[in-house]
CSV table of C-alpha atoms in Angstrom, one decimal:
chain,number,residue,atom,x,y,z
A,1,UNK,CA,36.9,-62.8,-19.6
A,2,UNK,CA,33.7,-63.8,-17.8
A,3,UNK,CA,30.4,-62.0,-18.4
A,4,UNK,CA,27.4,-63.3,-16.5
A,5,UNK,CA,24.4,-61.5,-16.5
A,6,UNK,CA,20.4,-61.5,-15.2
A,7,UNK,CA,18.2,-59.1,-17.6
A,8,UNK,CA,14.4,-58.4,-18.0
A,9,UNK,CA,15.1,-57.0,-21.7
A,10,UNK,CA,15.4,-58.9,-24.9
A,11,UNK,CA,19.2,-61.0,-25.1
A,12,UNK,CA,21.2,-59.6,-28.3
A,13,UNK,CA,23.0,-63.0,-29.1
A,14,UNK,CA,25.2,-61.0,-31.9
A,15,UNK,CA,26.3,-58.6,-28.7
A,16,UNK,CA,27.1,-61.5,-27.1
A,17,UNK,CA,28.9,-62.6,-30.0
A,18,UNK,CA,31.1,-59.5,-30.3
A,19,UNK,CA,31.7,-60.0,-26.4
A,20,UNK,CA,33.5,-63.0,-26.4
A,21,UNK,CA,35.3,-62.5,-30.1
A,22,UNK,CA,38.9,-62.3,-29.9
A,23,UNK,CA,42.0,-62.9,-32.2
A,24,UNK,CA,44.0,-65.4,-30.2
A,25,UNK,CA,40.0,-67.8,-30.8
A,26,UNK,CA,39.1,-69.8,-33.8
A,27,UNK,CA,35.7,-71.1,-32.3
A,28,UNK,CA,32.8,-69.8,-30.9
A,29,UNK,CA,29.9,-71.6,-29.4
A,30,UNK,CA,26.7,-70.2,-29.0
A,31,UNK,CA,23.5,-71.8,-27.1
A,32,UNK,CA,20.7,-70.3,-27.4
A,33,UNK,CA,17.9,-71.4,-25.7
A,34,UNK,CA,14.8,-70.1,-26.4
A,35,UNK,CA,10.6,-70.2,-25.9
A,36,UNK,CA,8.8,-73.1,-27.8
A,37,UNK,CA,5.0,-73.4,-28.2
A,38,UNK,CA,4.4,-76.9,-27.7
A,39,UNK,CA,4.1,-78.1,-24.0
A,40,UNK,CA,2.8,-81.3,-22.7
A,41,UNK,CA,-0.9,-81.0,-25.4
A,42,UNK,CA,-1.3,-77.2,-24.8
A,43,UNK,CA,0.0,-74.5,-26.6
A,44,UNK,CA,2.5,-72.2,-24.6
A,45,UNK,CA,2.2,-68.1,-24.6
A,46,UNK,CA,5.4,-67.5,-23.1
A,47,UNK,CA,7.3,-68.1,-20.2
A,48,UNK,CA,8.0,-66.3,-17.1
A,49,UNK,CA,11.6,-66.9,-15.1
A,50,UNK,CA,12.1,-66.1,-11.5
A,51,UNK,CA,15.7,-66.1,-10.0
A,52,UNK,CA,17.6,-65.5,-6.3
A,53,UNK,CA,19.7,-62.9,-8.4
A,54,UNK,CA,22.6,-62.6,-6.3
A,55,UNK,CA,22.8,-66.3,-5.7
A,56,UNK,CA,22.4,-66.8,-9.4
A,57,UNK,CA,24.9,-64.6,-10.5
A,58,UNK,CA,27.2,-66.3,-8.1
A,59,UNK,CA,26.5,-69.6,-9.4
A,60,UNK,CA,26.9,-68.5,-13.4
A,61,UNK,CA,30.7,-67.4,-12.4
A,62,UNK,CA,31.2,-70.8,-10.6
A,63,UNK,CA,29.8,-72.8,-13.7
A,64,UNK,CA,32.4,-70.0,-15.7
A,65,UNK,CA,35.3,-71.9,-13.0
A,66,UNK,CA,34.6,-75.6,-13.6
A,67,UNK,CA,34.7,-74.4,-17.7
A,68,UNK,CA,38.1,-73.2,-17.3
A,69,UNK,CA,38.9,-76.2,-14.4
A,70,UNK,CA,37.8,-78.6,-17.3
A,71,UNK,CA,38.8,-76.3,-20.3
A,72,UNK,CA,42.1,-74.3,-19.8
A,73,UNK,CA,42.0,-73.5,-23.6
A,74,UNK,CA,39.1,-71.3,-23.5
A,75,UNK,CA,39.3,-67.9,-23.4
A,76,UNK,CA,35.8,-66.0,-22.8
A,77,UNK,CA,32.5,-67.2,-21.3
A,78,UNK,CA,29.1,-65.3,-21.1
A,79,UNK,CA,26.7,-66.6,-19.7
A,80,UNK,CA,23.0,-64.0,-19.9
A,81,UNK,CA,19.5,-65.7,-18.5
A,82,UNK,CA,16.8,-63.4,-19.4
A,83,UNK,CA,14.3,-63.0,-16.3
A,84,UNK,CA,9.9,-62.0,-16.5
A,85,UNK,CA,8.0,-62.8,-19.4
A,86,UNK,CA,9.4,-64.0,-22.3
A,87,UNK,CA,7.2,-65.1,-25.4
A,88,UNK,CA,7.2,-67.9,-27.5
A,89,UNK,CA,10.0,-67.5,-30.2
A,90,UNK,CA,12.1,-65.2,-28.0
A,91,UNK,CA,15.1,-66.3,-26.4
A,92,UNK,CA,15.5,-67.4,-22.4
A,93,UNK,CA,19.2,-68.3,-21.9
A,94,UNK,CA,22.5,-68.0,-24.1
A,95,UNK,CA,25.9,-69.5,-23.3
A,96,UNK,CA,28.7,-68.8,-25.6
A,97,UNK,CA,32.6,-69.7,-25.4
A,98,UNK,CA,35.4,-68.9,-27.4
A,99,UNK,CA,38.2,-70.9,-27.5
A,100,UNK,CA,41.0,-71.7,-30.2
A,101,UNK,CA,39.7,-74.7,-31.1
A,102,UNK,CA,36.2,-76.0,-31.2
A,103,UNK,CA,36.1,-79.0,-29.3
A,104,UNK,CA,37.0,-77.3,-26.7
A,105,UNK,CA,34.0,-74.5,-27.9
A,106,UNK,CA,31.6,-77.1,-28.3
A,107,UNK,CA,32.1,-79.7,-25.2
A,108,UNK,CA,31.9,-76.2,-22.9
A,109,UNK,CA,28.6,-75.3,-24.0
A,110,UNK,CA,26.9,-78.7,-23.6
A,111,UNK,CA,28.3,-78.8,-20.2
A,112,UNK,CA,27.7,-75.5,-19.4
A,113,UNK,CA,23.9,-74.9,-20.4
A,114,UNK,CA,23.4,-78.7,-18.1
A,115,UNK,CA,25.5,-77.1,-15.1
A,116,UNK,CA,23.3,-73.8,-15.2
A,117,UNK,CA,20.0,-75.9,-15.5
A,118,UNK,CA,21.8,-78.0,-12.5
A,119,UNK,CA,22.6,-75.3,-10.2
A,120,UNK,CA,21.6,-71.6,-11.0
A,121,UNK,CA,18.6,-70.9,-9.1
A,122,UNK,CA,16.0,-69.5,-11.9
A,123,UNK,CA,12.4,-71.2,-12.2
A,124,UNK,CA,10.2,-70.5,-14.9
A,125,UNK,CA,6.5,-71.1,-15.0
A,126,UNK,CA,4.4,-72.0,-18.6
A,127,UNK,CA,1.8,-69.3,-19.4
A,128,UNK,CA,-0.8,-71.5,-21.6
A,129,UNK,CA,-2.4,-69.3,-24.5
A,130,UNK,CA,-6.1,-71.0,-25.0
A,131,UNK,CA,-6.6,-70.2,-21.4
A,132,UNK,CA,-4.4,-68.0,-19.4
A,133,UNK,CA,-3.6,-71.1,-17.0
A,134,UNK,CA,-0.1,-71.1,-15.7
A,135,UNK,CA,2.4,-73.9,-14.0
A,136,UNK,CA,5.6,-74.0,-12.3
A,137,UNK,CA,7.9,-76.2,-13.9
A,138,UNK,CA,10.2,-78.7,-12.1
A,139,UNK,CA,13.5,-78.6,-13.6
A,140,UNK,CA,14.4,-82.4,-13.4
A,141,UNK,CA,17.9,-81.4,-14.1
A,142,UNK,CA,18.6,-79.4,-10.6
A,143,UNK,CA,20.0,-80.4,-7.5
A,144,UNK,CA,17.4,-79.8,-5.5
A,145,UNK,CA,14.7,-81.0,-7.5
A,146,UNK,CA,12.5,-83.9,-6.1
A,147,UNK,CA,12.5,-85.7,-9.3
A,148,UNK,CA,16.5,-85.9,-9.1
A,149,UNK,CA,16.2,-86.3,-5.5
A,150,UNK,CA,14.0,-89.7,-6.2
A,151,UNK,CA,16.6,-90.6,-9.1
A,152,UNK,CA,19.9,-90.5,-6.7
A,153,UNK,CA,18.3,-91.6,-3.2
């Protein structure tokens, strides 16, 4: 089973959990990425994501294909990116995999959460708390991204 999913409300990671359970599994492994405070010598409120939903969603199930391409062991995927503000302590992203074993668990997670930074189109901007100032963050991980642009030309 794959479950991809876009929400504006707060991610229940022990939903998600539940979600990808199953019997025939004896690993689960959960990212959980989530808001941090510190950012380049100012302190961060919260961040706010911005997606091309239906092009998002499409690219979540094709990172859910190359898992089970590189990973025919695995069983369930979800993949949920939270979308609008989200506050410093709260959670952004969460990737979870069940599997039999846990390599398998483990490895699909790592590569997973650097696919989706890679090639979902989402973009967050840092909200700074001592002044209300906000930036849009490159992602030097993404395809398209200048930075990676530089790094392969």
């Amino acid at each position: 089973m794959d479950h991809v999913e876009l929400t504006h409300s707060a991610i229940d990671v022990n939903q998600i959990s539940k979600l990808i359970g199953s019997k025939n599994c004896g690993a689960q492994s959960i990212f959980i990425g989530t808001t941090r405070e510190d950012g380049d010598d100012v302190k961060v409120e919260k961040l706010v994501y911005e997606a091309y939903e239906s092009m998002a969603i499409k690219m979540m199930k094709t990172v859910c294909g190359e898992l089970r391409a590189k990973w025919p062991l695995i069983e369930n995927v979800a993949i949920c990116h939270r979308l609008g503000s989200v506050p410093v302590g709260e959670t952004s992203i969460v990737i979870a995999v069940s599997s039999p074993h846990r390599k398998d668990a483990l490895e699909a997670v790592h590569f997973a959460i650097d696919r989706c930074k890679a090639v979902v189109p989402i973009w967050k901007k840092e909200v700074f708390s001592e002044n209300g100032i906000s930036r849009w963050m490159e992602n030097k991980e993404c395809e398209w991204s200048s930075s990676n642009a530089e790094l392969t030309s």
